[in-house]
PDB file of C-alpha atoms (C1' of nucleotides) in Angstrom:
ATOM      1  CA  UNK A  48       1.396  14.126   0.167  1.00 46.00           C
ATOM      2  CA  UNK A  49       1.210  15.359   3.726  1.00 51.00           C
ATOM      3  CA  UNK A  50       3.469  14.038   6.442  1.00 59.00           C
ATOM      4  CA  UNK A  51       2.507  12.979   9.897  1.00 60.00           C
ATOM      5  CA  UNK A  52       3.507  16.244  11.454  1.00 63.00           C
ATOM      6  CA  UNK A  53       1.147  18.093   9.124  1.00 87.00           C
ATOM      7  CA  UNK A  54      -1.923  16.476  10.605  1.00 94.00           C
ATOM      8  CA  UNK A  55      -4.272  18.620  12.623  1.00 95.00           C
ATOM      9  CA  UNK A  56      -5.347  17.716  16.111  1.00 96.00           C
ATOM     10  CA  UNK A  57      -8.593  16.096  15.007  1.00 97.00           C
ATOM     11  CA  UNK A  58      -6.918  14.219  12.207  1.00 97.00           C
ATOM     12  CA  UNK A  59      -4.299  12.909  14.608  1.00 97.00           C
ATOM     13  CA  UNK A  60      -6.917  11.806  17.103  1.00 97.00           C
ATOM     14  CA  UNK A  61      -8.905   9.961  14.462  1.00 98.00           C
ATOM     15  CA  UNK A  62      -5.848   8.308  12.949  1.00 97.00           C
ATOM     16  CA  UNK A  63      -4.635   7.208  16.377  1.00 97.00           C
ATOM     17  CA  UNK A  64      -8.015   5.778  17.273  1.00 98.00           C
ATOM     18  CA  UNK A  65      -8.210   3.918  13.981  1.00 98.00           C
ATOM     19  CA  UNK A  66      -4.673   2.594  14.267  1.00 97.00           C
ATOM     20  CA  UNK A  67      -5.366   1.200  17.708  1.00 97.00           C
ATOM     21  CA  UNK A  68      -8.692  -0.245  16.590  1.00 97.00           C
ATOM     22  CA  UNK A  69      -8.779  -3.963  15.955  1.00 94.00           C
ATOM     23  CA  UNK A  70     -10.112  -4.206  12.423  1.00 95.00           C
ATOM     24  CA  UNK A  71     -12.366  -1.813  10.525  1.00 98.00           C
ATOM     25  CA  UNK A  72     -14.215   0.911  12.418  1.00 98.00           C
ATOM     26  CA  UNK A  73     -17.305   2.844  11.441  1.00 98.00           C
ATOM     27  CA  UNK A  74     -17.297   6.614  11.676  1.00 98.00           C
ATOM     28  CA  UNK A  75     -19.738   6.434  14.566  1.00 98.00           C
ATOM     29  CA  UNK A  76     -17.626   3.912  16.446  1.00 98.00           C
ATOM     30  CA  UNK A  77     -14.744   6.315  16.154  1.00 98.00           C
ATOM     31  CA  UNK A  78     -16.958   9.143  17.320  1.00 98.00           C
ATOM     32  CA  UNK A  79     -17.961   7.185  20.404  1.00 98.00           C
ATOM     33  CA  UNK A  80     -14.334   6.384  21.048  1.00 97.00           C
ATOM     34  CA  UNK A  81     -13.344  10.028  20.728  1.00 98.00           C
ATOM     35  CA  UNK A  82     -16.045  11.582  22.889  1.00 97.00           C
ATOM     36  CA  UNK A  83     -13.604  11.376  25.780  1.00 96.00           C
ATOM     37  CA  UNK A  84     -11.287  13.609  23.750  1.00 96.00           C
ATOM     38  CA  UNK A  85     -14.016  16.145  23.192  1.00 96.00           C
ATOM     39  CA  UNK A  86     -15.591  15.004  19.936  1.00 98.00           C
ATOM     40  CA  UNK A  87     -19.287  15.806  19.763  1.00 97.00           C
ATOM     41  CA  UNK A  88     -20.525  15.378  16.185  1.00 98.00           C
ATOM     42  CA  UNK A  89     -20.162  12.926  13.267  1.00 98.00           C
ATOM     43  CA  UNK A  90     -18.844  15.662  11.036  1.00 98.00           C
ATOM     44  CA  UNK A  91     -15.731  16.008  13.110  1.00 98.00           C
ATOM     45  CA  UNK A  92     -14.921  12.392  12.328  1.00 98.00           C
ATOM     46  CA  UNK A  93     -15.942  12.499   8.694  1.00 98.00           C
ATOM     47  CA  UNK A  94     -13.902  15.604   8.026  1.00 98.00           C
ATOM     48  CA  UNK A  95     -10.804  14.080   9.524  1.00 98.00           C
ATOM     49  CA  UNK A  96     -11.361  10.816   7.665  1.00 98.00           C
ATOM     50  CA  UNK A  97     -11.718  12.635   4.345  1.00 97.00           C
ATOM     51  CA  UNK A  98      -8.340  14.235   4.795  1.00 96.00           C
ATOM     52  CA  UNK A  99      -6.678  11.063   6.017  1.00 96.00           C
ATOM     53  CA  UNK A 100      -8.011   9.191   2.992  1.00 96.00           C
ATOM     54  CA  UNK A 101      -6.774  11.958   0.738  1.00 94.00           C
ATOM     55  CA  UNK A 102      -3.322  11.617   2.308  1.00 93.00           C
ATOM     56  CA  UNK A 103      -3.401   7.846   1.829  1.00 93.00           C
ATOM     57  CA  UNK A 104      -3.236   7.108   5.544  1.00 95.00           C
ATOM     58  CA  UNK A 105      -6.700   5.598   5.763  1.00 97.00           C
ATOM     59  CA  UNK A 106      -8.780   3.438   3.458  1.00 97.00           C
ATOM     60  CA  UNK A 107     -12.521   3.275   3.216  1.00 98.00           C
ATOM     61  CA  UNK A 108     -14.076  -0.174   2.949  1.00 98.00           C
ATOM     62  CA  UNK A 109     -17.108   0.398   0.758  1.00 98.00           C
ATOM     63  CA  UNK A 110     -18.727  -2.932   1.444  1.00 98.00           C
ATOM     64  CA  UNK A 111     -18.660  -2.317   5.193  1.00 98.00           C
ATOM     65  CA  UNK A 112     -19.152   1.435   5.359  1.00 98.00           C
ATOM     66  CA  UNK A 113     -16.094   1.472   7.576  1.00 98.00           C
ATOM     67  CA  UNK A 114     -12.527   2.590   7.660  1.00 98.00           C
ATOM     68  CA  UNK A 115      -9.095   1.098   8.310  1.00 98.00           C
ATOM     69  CA  UNK A 116      -5.695   2.610   8.868  1.00 97.00           C
ATOM     70  CA  UNK A 117      -3.474   1.938   5.879  1.00 95.00           C
ATOM     71  CA  UNK A 118      -1.268  -1.076   6.485  1.00 92.00           C
ATOM     72  CA  UNK A 119       1.631   0.500   4.597  1.00 87.00           C
ATOM     73  CA  UNK A 120       1.375   4.203   5.357  1.00 78.00           C
ATOM     74  CA  UNK A 121       5.009   4.861   4.408  1.00 75.00           C
ATOM     75  CA  UNK A 122       4.838   3.136   1.070  1.00 72.00           C
ATOM     76  CA  UNK A 123       3.700   6.201  -0.802  1.00 63.00           C
ATOM     77  CA  UNK A 124       4.067   4.422  -4.112  1.00 64.00           C
ATOM     78  CA  UNK A 125       1.339   1.863  -3.639  1.00 70.00           C
ATOM     79  CA  UNK A 126      -1.084   2.114  -6.492  1.00 81.00           C
ATOM     80  CA  UNK A 127      -4.213   0.040  -6.474  1.00 93.00           C
ATOM     81  CA  UNK A 128      -4.929  -1.706  -3.200  1.00 96.00           C
ATOM     82  CA  UNK A 129      -7.161  -4.699  -2.605  1.00 98.00           C
ATOM     83  CA  UNK A 130      -8.693  -5.983   0.609  1.00 98.00           C
ATOM     84  CA  UNK A 131      -9.575  -9.423   1.902  1.00 98.00           C
ATOM     85  CA  UNK A 132     -12.155  -9.056   4.638  1.00 98.00           C
ATOM     86  CA  UNK A 133     -13.024 -11.923   6.954  1.00 98.00           C
ATOM     87  CA  UNK A 134     -16.753 -12.076   7.584  1.00 96.00           C
ATOM     88  CA  UNK A 135     -16.184 -14.062  10.744  1.00 95.00           C
ATOM     89  CA  UNK A 136     -13.516 -12.195  12.683  1.00 95.00           C
ATOM     90  CA  UNK A 137     -13.536  -8.918  10.790  1.00 96.00           C
ATOM     91  CA  UNK A 138      -9.828  -8.905  10.106  1.00 97.00           C
ATOM     92  CA  UNK A 139      -8.723  -7.128   6.965  1.00 98.00           C
ATOM     93  CA  UNK A 140      -5.774  -8.064   4.808  1.00 98.00           C
ATOM     94  CA  UNK A 141      -4.507  -5.332   2.528  1.00 97.00           C
ATOM     95  CA  UNK A 142      -2.519  -6.240  -0.555  1.00 96.00           C
ATOM     96  CA  UNK A 143      -1.525  -5.132  -4.042  1.00 95.00           C
ATOM     97  CA  UNK A 144      -1.368  -7.018  -7.285  1.00 96.00           C
ATOM     98  CA  UNK A 145       0.516  -5.596 -10.242  1.00 96.00           C
ATOM     99  CA  UNK A 146      -1.263  -7.815 -12.729  1.00 98.00           C
ATOM    100  CA  UNK A 147      -4.717  -6.905 -11.549  1.00 98.00           C
ATOM    101  CA  UNK A 148      -3.791  -3.245 -11.593  1.00 98.00           C
ATOM    102  CA  UNK A 149      -2.384  -3.509 -15.122  1.00 98.00           C
ATOM    103  CA  UNK A 150      -5.487  -5.307 -16.401  1.00 98.00           C
ATOM    104  CA  UNK A 151      -7.943  -2.842 -14.928  1.00 98.00           C
ATOM    105  CA  UNK A 152      -5.951   0.169 -16.083  1.00 98.00           C
ATOM    106  CA  UNK A 153      -5.772  -1.519 -19.466  1.00 98.00           C
ATOM    107  CA  UNK A 154      -9.535  -1.855 -19.603  1.00 98.00           C
ATOM    108  CA  UNK A 155      -9.898   1.797 -18.666  1.00 98.00           C
ATOM    109  CA  UNK A 156      -7.478   2.891 -21.358  1.00 98.00           C
ATOM    110  CA  UNK A 157      -9.157   0.765 -24.024  1.00 98.00           C
ATOM    111  CA  UNK A 158     -12.506   2.267 -23.148  1.00 98.00           C
ATOM    112  CA  UNK A 159     -11.210   5.809 -22.688  1.00 98.00           C
ATOM    113  CA  UNK A 160     -12.469   5.676 -19.119  1.00 98.00           C
ATOM    114  CA  UNK A 161     -10.670   8.288 -17.058  1.00 97.00           C
ATOM    115  CA  UNK A 162     -10.032   6.253 -13.930  1.00 97.00           C
ATOM    116  CA  UNK A 163     -10.064   8.101 -10.617  1.00 95.00           C
ATOM    117  CA  UNK A 164     -10.344   5.374  -7.997  1.00 96.00           C
ATOM    118  CA  UNK A 165     -10.677   1.618  -7.846  1.00 98.00           C
ATOM    119  CA  UNK A 166     -12.248  -0.476  -5.123  1.00 98.00           C
ATOM    120  CA  UNK A 167     -11.416  -4.155  -4.755  1.00 98.00           C
ATOM    121  CA  UNK A 168     -12.864  -5.968  -1.775  1.00 98.00           C
ATOM    122  CA  UNK A 169     -12.963  -9.713  -1.284  1.00 98.00           C
ATOM    123  CA  UNK A 170     -15.314 -11.061   1.351  1.00 98.00           C
ATOM    124  CA  UNK A 171     -14.963 -14.502   2.834  1.00 98.00           C
ATOM    125  CA  UNK A 172     -13.479 -16.409   5.741  1.00 97.00           C
ATOM    126  CA  UNK A 173      -9.836 -16.132   6.635  1.00 97.00           C
ATOM    127  CA  UNK A 174      -7.475 -19.068   7.166  1.00 98.00           C
ATOM    128  CA  UNK A 175      -7.541 -18.613  10.910  1.00 96.00           C
ATOM    129  CA  UNK A 176     -11.323 -18.727  11.216  1.00 96.00           C
ATOM    130  CA  UNK A 177     -11.626 -21.647   8.796  1.00 95.00           C
ATOM    131  CA  UNK A 178      -9.218 -23.600  10.988  1.00 94.00           C
ATOM    132  CA  UNK A 179     -11.289 -22.982  14.125  1.00 86.00           C
TER     133      UNK A 179
ATOM    134  CA  UNK B  30     -30.552 -20.634  -9.980  1.00 47.00           C
ATOM    135  CA  UNK B  31     -34.122 -19.452 -10.286  1.00 52.00           C
ATOM    136  CA  UNK B  32     -35.713 -18.628 -13.616  1.00 59.00           C
ATOM    137  CA  UNK B  33     -37.741 -15.577 -14.436  1.00 61.00           C
ATOM    138  CA  UNK B  34     -41.047 -17.343 -13.952  1.00 63.00           C
ATOM    139  CA  UNK B  35     -40.032 -18.246 -10.426  1.00 88.00           C
ATOM    140  CA  UNK B  36     -40.012 -14.642  -9.312  1.00 95.00           C
ATOM    141  CA  UNK B  37     -42.682 -13.463  -6.945  1.00 96.00           C
ATOM    142  CA  UNK B  38     -44.839 -10.445  -7.615  1.00 96.00           C
ATOM    143  CA  UNK B  39     -42.672  -8.063  -5.607  1.00 97.00           C
ATOM    144  CA  UNK B  40     -39.464  -9.425  -7.078  1.00 97.00           C
ATOM    145  CA  UNK B  41     -40.850  -8.963 -10.577  1.00 97.00           C
ATOM    146  CA  UNK B  42     -41.933  -5.410  -9.860  1.00 98.00           C
ATOM    147  CA  UNK B  43     -38.541  -4.470  -8.466  1.00 98.00           C
ATOM    148  CA  UNK B  44     -36.645  -6.116 -11.311  1.00 98.00           C
ATOM    149  CA  UNK B  45     -38.820  -4.395 -13.890  1.00 97.00           C
ATOM    150  CA  UNK B  46     -38.363  -1.026 -12.255  1.00 98.00           C
ATOM    151  CA  UNK B  47     -34.622  -1.494 -12.099  1.00 98.00           C
ATOM    152  CA  UNK B  48     -34.383  -2.709 -15.684  1.00 97.00           C
ATOM    153  CA  UNK B  49     -36.230   0.357 -16.938  1.00 97.00           C
ATOM    154  CA  UNK B  50     -34.177   2.646 -14.728  1.00 97.00           C
ATOM    155  CA  UNK B  51     -31.413   4.590 -16.426  1.00 94.00           C
ATOM    156  CA  UNK B  52     -28.334   3.723 -14.415  1.00 95.00           C
ATOM    157  CA  UNK B  53     -28.046   2.655 -10.784  1.00 98.00           C
ATOM    158  CA  UNK B  54     -30.996   3.135  -8.452  1.00 98.00           C
ATOM    159  CA  UNK B  55     -31.096   3.357  -4.685  1.00 98.00           C
ATOM    160  CA  UNK B  56     -33.539   1.198  -2.777  1.00 98.00           C
ATOM    161  CA  UNK B  57     -35.497   4.290  -1.805  1.00 98.00           C
ATOM    162  CA  UNK B  58     -35.696   5.520  -5.388  1.00 98.00           C
ATOM    163  CA  UNK B  59     -37.168   2.174  -6.318  1.00 98.00           C
ATOM    164  CA  UNK B  60     -39.574   2.406  -3.416  1.00 98.00           C
ATOM    165  CA  UNK B  61     -40.789   5.813  -4.631  1.00 98.00           C
ATOM    166  CA  UNK B  62     -41.153   4.412  -8.133  1.00 97.00           C
ATOM    167  CA  UNK B  63     -43.149   1.469  -6.858  1.00 98.00           C
ATOM    168  CA  UNK B  64     -45.552   3.285  -4.548  1.00 97.00           C
ATOM    169  CA  UNK B  65     -47.976   3.397  -7.463  1.00 96.00           C
ATOM    170  CA  UNK B  66     -47.899  -0.377  -7.470  1.00 96.00           C
ATOM    171  CA  UNK B  67     -48.723  -0.553  -3.792  1.00 95.00           C
ATOM    172  CA  UNK B  68     -45.301  -0.597  -2.181  1.00 97.00           C
ATOM    173  CA  UNK B  69     -45.287   1.086   1.212  1.00 97.00           C
ATOM    174  CA  UNK B  70     -42.080   0.236   3.048  1.00 98.00           C
ATOM    175  CA  UNK B  71     -38.329  -0.032   2.364  1.00 98.00           C
ATOM    176  CA  UNK B  72     -38.296  -3.616   3.452  1.00 98.00           C
ATOM    177  CA  UNK B  73     -40.443  -4.660   0.531  1.00 98.00           C
ATOM    178  CA  UNK B  74     -37.737  -3.373  -1.784  1.00 98.00           C
ATOM    179  CA  UNK B  75     -34.800  -4.697   0.199  1.00 98.00           C
ATOM    180  CA  UNK B  76     -36.282  -8.154   0.453  1.00 98.00           C
ATOM    181  CA  UNK B  77     -36.880  -8.342  -3.281  1.00 98.00           C
ATOM    182  CA  UNK B  78     -33.389  -7.001  -4.005  1.00 98.00           C
ATOM    183  CA  UNK B  79     -31.813  -9.608  -1.737  1.00 97.00           C
ATOM    184  CA  UNK B  80     -33.426 -12.403  -3.701  1.00 97.00           C
ATOM    185  CA  UNK B  81     -32.673 -10.867  -7.083  1.00 96.00           C
ATOM    186  CA  UNK B  82     -29.034 -10.492  -6.114  1.00 96.00           C
ATOM    187  CA  UNK B  83     -28.996 -14.077  -4.922  1.00 95.00           C
ATOM    188  CA  UNK B  84     -30.376 -15.152  -8.311  1.00 94.00           C
ATOM    189  CA  UNK B  85     -27.738 -13.093 -10.113  1.00 94.00           C
ATOM    190  CA  UNK B  86     -30.265 -10.804 -11.759  1.00 95.00           C
ATOM    191  CA  UNK B  87     -29.227  -7.700  -9.876  1.00 97.00           C
ATOM    192  CA  UNK B  88     -25.894  -6.352  -8.675  1.00 97.00           C
ATOM    193  CA  UNK B  89     -25.261  -4.124  -5.734  1.00 98.00           C
ATOM    194  CA  UNK B  90     -22.828  -1.260  -6.247  1.00 98.00           C
ATOM    195  CA  UNK B  91     -21.134  -0.929  -2.887  1.00 98.00           C
ATOM    196  CA  UNK B  92     -19.511   2.402  -3.564  1.00 98.00           C
ATOM    197  CA  UNK B  93     -22.873   3.980  -4.432  1.00 98.00           C
ATOM    198  CA  UNK B  94     -25.194   2.095  -2.120  1.00 98.00           C
ATOM    199  CA  UNK B  95     -27.305   1.374  -5.150  1.00 98.00           C
ATOM    200  CA  UNK B  96     -28.380  -1.388  -7.450  1.00 98.00           C
ATOM    201  CA  UNK B  97     -28.336  -2.206 -11.159  1.00 98.00           C
ATOM    202  CA  UNK B  98     -29.994  -4.889 -13.214  1.00 97.00           C
ATOM    203  CA  UNK B  99     -27.416  -7.385 -14.410  1.00 95.00           C
ATOM    204  CA  UNK B 100     -26.285  -6.593 -17.944  1.00 93.00           C
ATOM    205  CA  UNK B 101     -26.002 -10.266 -18.824  1.00 87.00           C
ATOM    206  CA  UNK B 102     -28.764 -11.965 -16.870  1.00 79.00           C
ATOM    207  CA  UNK B 103     -28.776 -15.027 -19.123  1.00 76.00           C
ATOM    208  CA  UNK B 104     -25.082 -15.644 -18.886  1.00 73.00           C
ATOM    209  CA  UNK B 105     -25.317 -17.772 -15.784  1.00 63.00           C
ATOM    210  CA  UNK B 106     -21.659 -18.645 -16.047  1.00 65.00           C
ATOM    211  CA  UNK B 107     -20.251 -15.212 -15.366  1.00 70.00           C
ATOM    212  CA  UNK B 108     -17.911 -15.407 -12.446  1.00 81.00           C
ATOM    213  CA  UNK B 109     -16.411 -12.277 -11.057  1.00 93.00           C
ATOM    214  CA  UNK B 110     -17.884  -9.080 -12.409  1.00 96.00           C
ATOM    215  CA  UNK B 111     -16.338  -5.619 -12.401  1.00 98.00           C
ATOM    216  CA  UNK B 112     -17.977  -2.238 -12.840  1.00 98.00           C
ATOM    217  CA  UNK B 113     -16.858   1.036 -14.344  1.00 98.00           C
ATOM    218  CA  UNK B 114     -19.003   3.812 -12.950  1.00 98.00           C
ATOM    219  CA  UNK B 115     -19.034   7.267 -14.485  1.00 97.00           C
ATOM    220  CA  UNK B 116     -19.108   9.938 -11.799  1.00 96.00           C
ATOM    221  CA  UNK B 117     -20.480  12.457 -14.259  1.00 95.00           C
ATOM    222  CA  UNK B 118     -23.372  10.736 -16.000  1.00 95.00           C
ATOM    223  CA  UNK B 119     -23.866   7.786 -13.678  1.00 96.00           C
ATOM    224  CA  UNK B 120     -23.667   5.177 -16.406  1.00 96.00           C
ATOM    225  CA  UNK B 121     -22.340   1.802 -15.386  1.00 98.00           C
ATOM    226  CA  UNK B 122     -20.328  -0.552 -17.554  1.00 98.00           C
ATOM    227  CA  UNK B 123     -20.273  -4.161 -16.419  1.00 97.00           C
ATOM    228  CA  UNK B 124     -17.469  -6.418 -17.524  1.00 96.00           C
ATOM    229  CA  UNK B 125     -15.457  -9.516 -16.660  1.00 95.00           C
ATOM    230  CA  UNK B 126     -11.770 -10.177 -16.778  1.00 96.00           C
ATOM    231  CA  UNK B 127     -10.447 -13.711 -16.633  1.00 96.00           C
ATOM    232  CA  UNK B 128      -6.977 -12.624 -15.620  1.00 98.00           C
ATOM    233  CA  UNK B 129      -8.139 -10.453 -12.757  1.00 98.00           C
ATOM    234  CA  UNK B 130     -10.387 -13.234 -11.552  1.00 98.00           C
ATOM    235  CA  UNK B 131      -7.562 -15.763 -11.718  1.00 98.00           C
ATOM    236  CA  UNK B 132      -5.183 -13.487  -9.821  1.00 98.00           C
ATOM    237  CA  UNK B 133      -7.616 -12.730  -7.037  1.00 98.00           C
ATOM    238  CA  UNK B 134      -8.679 -16.337  -6.664  1.00 98.00           C
ATOM    239  CA  UNK B 135      -4.983 -17.215  -6.654  1.00 98.00           C
ATOM    240  CA  UNK B 136      -4.330 -14.820  -3.810  1.00 98.00           C
ATOM    241  CA  UNK B 137      -7.236 -16.315  -1.889  1.00 98.00           C
ATOM    242  CA  UNK B 138      -5.974 -19.855  -2.419  1.00 98.00           C
ATOM    243  CA  UNK B 139      -2.429 -18.959  -1.375  1.00 98.00           C
ATOM    244  CA  UNK B 140      -3.715 -17.382   1.798  1.00 98.00           C
ATOM    245  CA  UNK B 141      -6.341 -20.054   2.488  1.00 98.00           C
ATOM    246  CA  UNK B 142      -8.977 -17.351   2.324  1.00 98.00           C
ATOM    247  CA  UNK B 143     -12.353 -18.932   1.615  1.00 97.00           C
ATOM    248  CA  UNK B 144     -13.660 -16.444  -0.914  1.00 97.00           C
ATOM    249  CA  UNK B 145     -17.396 -15.792  -0.926  1.00 96.00           C
ATOM    250  CA  UNK B 146     -17.825 -12.609  -2.927  1.00 96.00           C
ATOM    251  CA  UNK B 147     -15.651 -10.073  -4.693  1.00 98.00           C
ATOM    252  CA  UNK B 148     -16.403  -6.435  -5.386  1.00 98.00           C
ATOM    253  CA  UNK B 149     -14.550  -4.522  -8.089  1.00 98.00           C
ATOM    254  CA  UNK B 150     -15.692  -0.992  -8.813  1.00 98.00           C
ATOM    255  CA  UNK B 151     -13.823   1.578 -10.837  1.00 98.00           C
ATOM    256  CA  UNK B 152     -14.899   5.186 -10.489  1.00 98.00           C
ATOM    257  CA  UNK B 153     -14.029   7.834 -13.019  1.00 97.00           C
ATOM    258  CA  UNK B 154     -15.335   9.609 -16.098  1.00 97.00           C
ATOM    259  CA  UNK B 155     -16.541   7.722 -19.138  1.00 97.00           C
ATOM    260  CA  UNK B 156     -15.405   8.347 -22.710  1.00 97.00           C
ATOM    261  CA  UNK B 157     -18.633  10.074 -23.585  1.00 96.00           C
ATOM    262  CA  UNK B 158     -18.475  12.558 -20.713  1.00 96.00           C
ATOM    263  CA  UNK B 159     -14.771  13.236 -21.263  1.00 94.00           C
ATOM    264  CA  UNK B 160     -15.566  14.113 -24.855  1.00 93.00           C
ATOM    265  CA  UNK B 161     -18.243  16.613 -23.892  1.00 86.00           C
TER     266      UNK B 161
ATOM    267  C1'  DT C 269     -56.144 -31.134   9.346  1.00 65.12           C
ATOM    268  C1'  DG C 270     -52.515 -29.160  10.751  1.00 65.12           C
ATOM    269  C1'  DG C 271     -47.672 -28.046  10.192  1.00 65.12           C
ATOM    270  C1'  DT C 272     -44.047 -25.699   8.012  1.00 65.12           C
ATOM    271  C1'  DA C 273     -41.542 -22.798   4.914  1.00 65.12           C
ATOM    272  C1'  DG C 274     -41.486 -18.797   2.192  1.00 65.12           C
ATOM    273  C1'  DA C 275     -43.337 -14.471   1.176  1.00 65.12           C
ATOM    274  C1'  DT C 276     -45.657 -10.308   2.659  1.00 65.12           C
ATOM    275  C1'  DG C 277     -47.301  -5.960   5.331  1.00 65.12           C
ATOM    276  C1'  DT C 278     -46.360  -2.474   8.679  1.00 65.12           C
ATOM    277  C1'  DA C 279     -44.189   0.249  12.175  1.00 65.12           C
ATOM    278  C1'  DA C 280     -40.400   1.555  14.516  1.00 65.12           C
ATOM    279  C1'  DT C 281     -35.759   2.293  14.880  1.00 65.12           C
ATOM    280  C1'  DA C 282     -30.841   1.939  13.881  1.00 65.12           C
ATOM    281  C1'  DA C 283     -26.872   3.181  11.213  1.00 65.12           C
ATOM    282  C1'  DC C 284     -24.514   6.062   8.039  1.00 65.12           C
ATOM    283  C1'  DA C 285     -23.644  10.653   5.941  1.00 65.12           C
ATOM    284  C1'  DT C 286     -24.335  15.562   4.541  1.00 65.12           C
ATOM    285  C1'  DT C 287     -25.916  20.468   4.528  1.00 65.12           C
ATOM    286  C1'  DA C 288     -25.866  24.854   6.552  1.00 65.12           C
ATOM    287  C1'  DC C 289     -24.080  28.411   9.193  1.00 65.12           C
ATOM    288  C1'  DG C 290     -21.067  30.750  11.988  1.00 65.12           C
ATOM    289  C1'  DA C 291     -16.809  31.070  14.751  1.00 65.12           C
ATOM    290  C1'  DT C 292     -11.939  30.534  15.080  1.00 65.12           C
ATOM    291  C1'  DC C 293      -7.231  30.216  13.911  1.00 65.12           C
ATOM    292  C1'  DC C 294      -3.261  31.073  10.977  1.00 65.12           C
ATOM    293  C1'  DT C 295      -0.653  32.863   7.347  1.00 65.12           C
ATOM    294  C1'  DT C 296       0.452  36.341   4.168  1.00 65.12           C
ATOM    295  C1'  DC C 297       1.144  40.666   2.599  1.00 65.12           C
ATOM    296  C1'  DG C 298       0.062  45.770   2.087  1.00 65.12           C
TER     297       DG C 298
ATOM    298  C1'  DC D  68       0.221  46.283  12.778  1.00 65.12           C
ATOM    299  C1'  DG D  69      -3.898  44.693  10.851  1.00 65.12           C
ATOM    300  C1'  DA D  70      -6.973  43.380   7.099  1.00 65.12           C
ATOM    301  C1'  DA D  71      -7.799  39.520   3.666  1.00 65.12           C
ATOM    302  C1'  DG D  72      -8.222  34.977   2.607  1.00 65.12           C
ATOM    303  C1'  DG D  73      -8.119  30.187   3.432  1.00 65.12           C
ATOM    304  C1'  DA D  74      -8.358  26.129   6.116  1.00 65.12           C
ATOM    305  C1'  DT D  75     -10.184  24.174  10.106  1.00 65.12           C
ATOM    306  C1'  DC D  76     -13.459  23.614  13.592  1.00 65.12           C
ATOM    307  C1'  DG D  77     -18.098  23.409  16.440  1.00 65.12           C
ATOM    308  C1'  DT D  78     -22.890  22.581  16.432  1.00 65.12           C
ATOM    309  C1'  DA D  79     -27.515  21.602  15.025  1.00 65.12           C
ATOM    310  C1'  DA D  80     -30.479  19.873  11.963  1.00 65.12           C
ATOM    311  C1'  DT D  81     -31.576  16.963   8.441  1.00 65.12           C
ATOM    312  C1'  DG D  82     -31.181  13.554   4.810  1.00 65.12           C
ATOM    313  C1'  DT D  83     -30.249   8.837   3.284  1.00 65.12           C
ATOM    314  C1'  DT D  84     -29.638   3.944   3.731  1.00 65.12           C
ATOM    315  C1'  DA D  85     -30.722  -0.395   6.127  1.00 65.12           C
ATOM    316  C1'  DT D  86     -32.508  -3.495   9.768  1.00 65.12           C
ATOM    317  C1'  DT D  87     -35.292  -5.441  13.671  1.00 65.12           C
ATOM    318  C1'  DA D  88     -39.507  -7.063  15.333  1.00 65.12           C
ATOM    319  C1'  DC D  89     -43.801  -8.931  14.932  1.00 65.12           C
ATOM    320  C1'  DA D  90     -48.072 -10.276  12.755  1.00 65.12           C
ATOM    321  C1'  DT D  91     -50.316 -12.284   8.676  1.00 65.12           C
ATOM    322  C1'  DC D  92     -50.910 -14.835   4.600  1.00 65.12           C
ATOM    323  C1'  DT D  93     -50.345 -18.569   1.214  1.00 65.12           C
ATOM    324  C1'  DA D  94     -48.946 -22.840  -0.878  1.00 65.12           C
ATOM    325  C1'  DC D  95     -47.724 -27.277  -0.212  1.00 65.12           C
ATOM    326  C1'  DC D  96     -47.882 -31.688   1.618  1.00 65.12           C
ATOM    327  C1'  DA D  97     -47.394 -35.430   5.392  1.00 65.12           C
TER     328       DA D  97
END
DNA sequence: TGGTAGATGTAATAACATTACGATCCTTCG
DNA sequence: CGAAGGATCGTAATGTTATTACATCTACCA
């Protein structure tokens, strides 16, 4: 696992932009944001994101085609992560559940499925927006 | 919930194409397949897919941007569905897990998150491909 | 008859992601 | 030192996925 000081300039810029972003950001949103810092092409963003995801510092939200900074970047031990995404305000809640992880890994083992990555995304309306 | 005989012509064509398809299909693959039947534009496919998903006859695989016919289209009761997707052969295994469903719904209830839809996708290599 | 709701056809465009190629930088080791 | 190799970067072009906008059609029924 790489540490913060191992990040390249582009990776740092992308991670900073994403960390400051309120909610999930698309690669192109990040690109627009980073033009002021000299970014010109989507690939610059995608390459940085790939590495950041590999390092566990960023998550990809498949159902949104967007990205979020990991909420627990120092908790290197976190296994499976799940997301609750509010369709109204866009806020994302990241959490883990031991039981869910155990069950899914159990299924994989039973079926001899060599598990590489698991995506869990819940879509709905958060408490805050429901209260509005 | 609509029944089979409620489907329109386009919906039927798309569902048939997807059912015959081996594994997940992208909307554009389906479009190419259906040009012989008079399809001309992506929207014809997307509109049909939207309805079929609404009826529970088709699932969208978020991590692949593709679609599969539901493996249990007559089991109207199935709640949360999970997928195991083989990155080698593309085969998709659809299954349910009561415990996982209960845990995730529990999290939602605890956090007053009004849950609309849940995506669970496991990526990896299936038993068959591992054995090869 | 005329209104309305759902489905359709078509074109244009938006949004997301990758391939290809070459240049650059950095480390390692003869 | 300086060549070799690897990772990163810049840029352009292209490929893939999805939506907006607008017109038409069809079935149903008040």
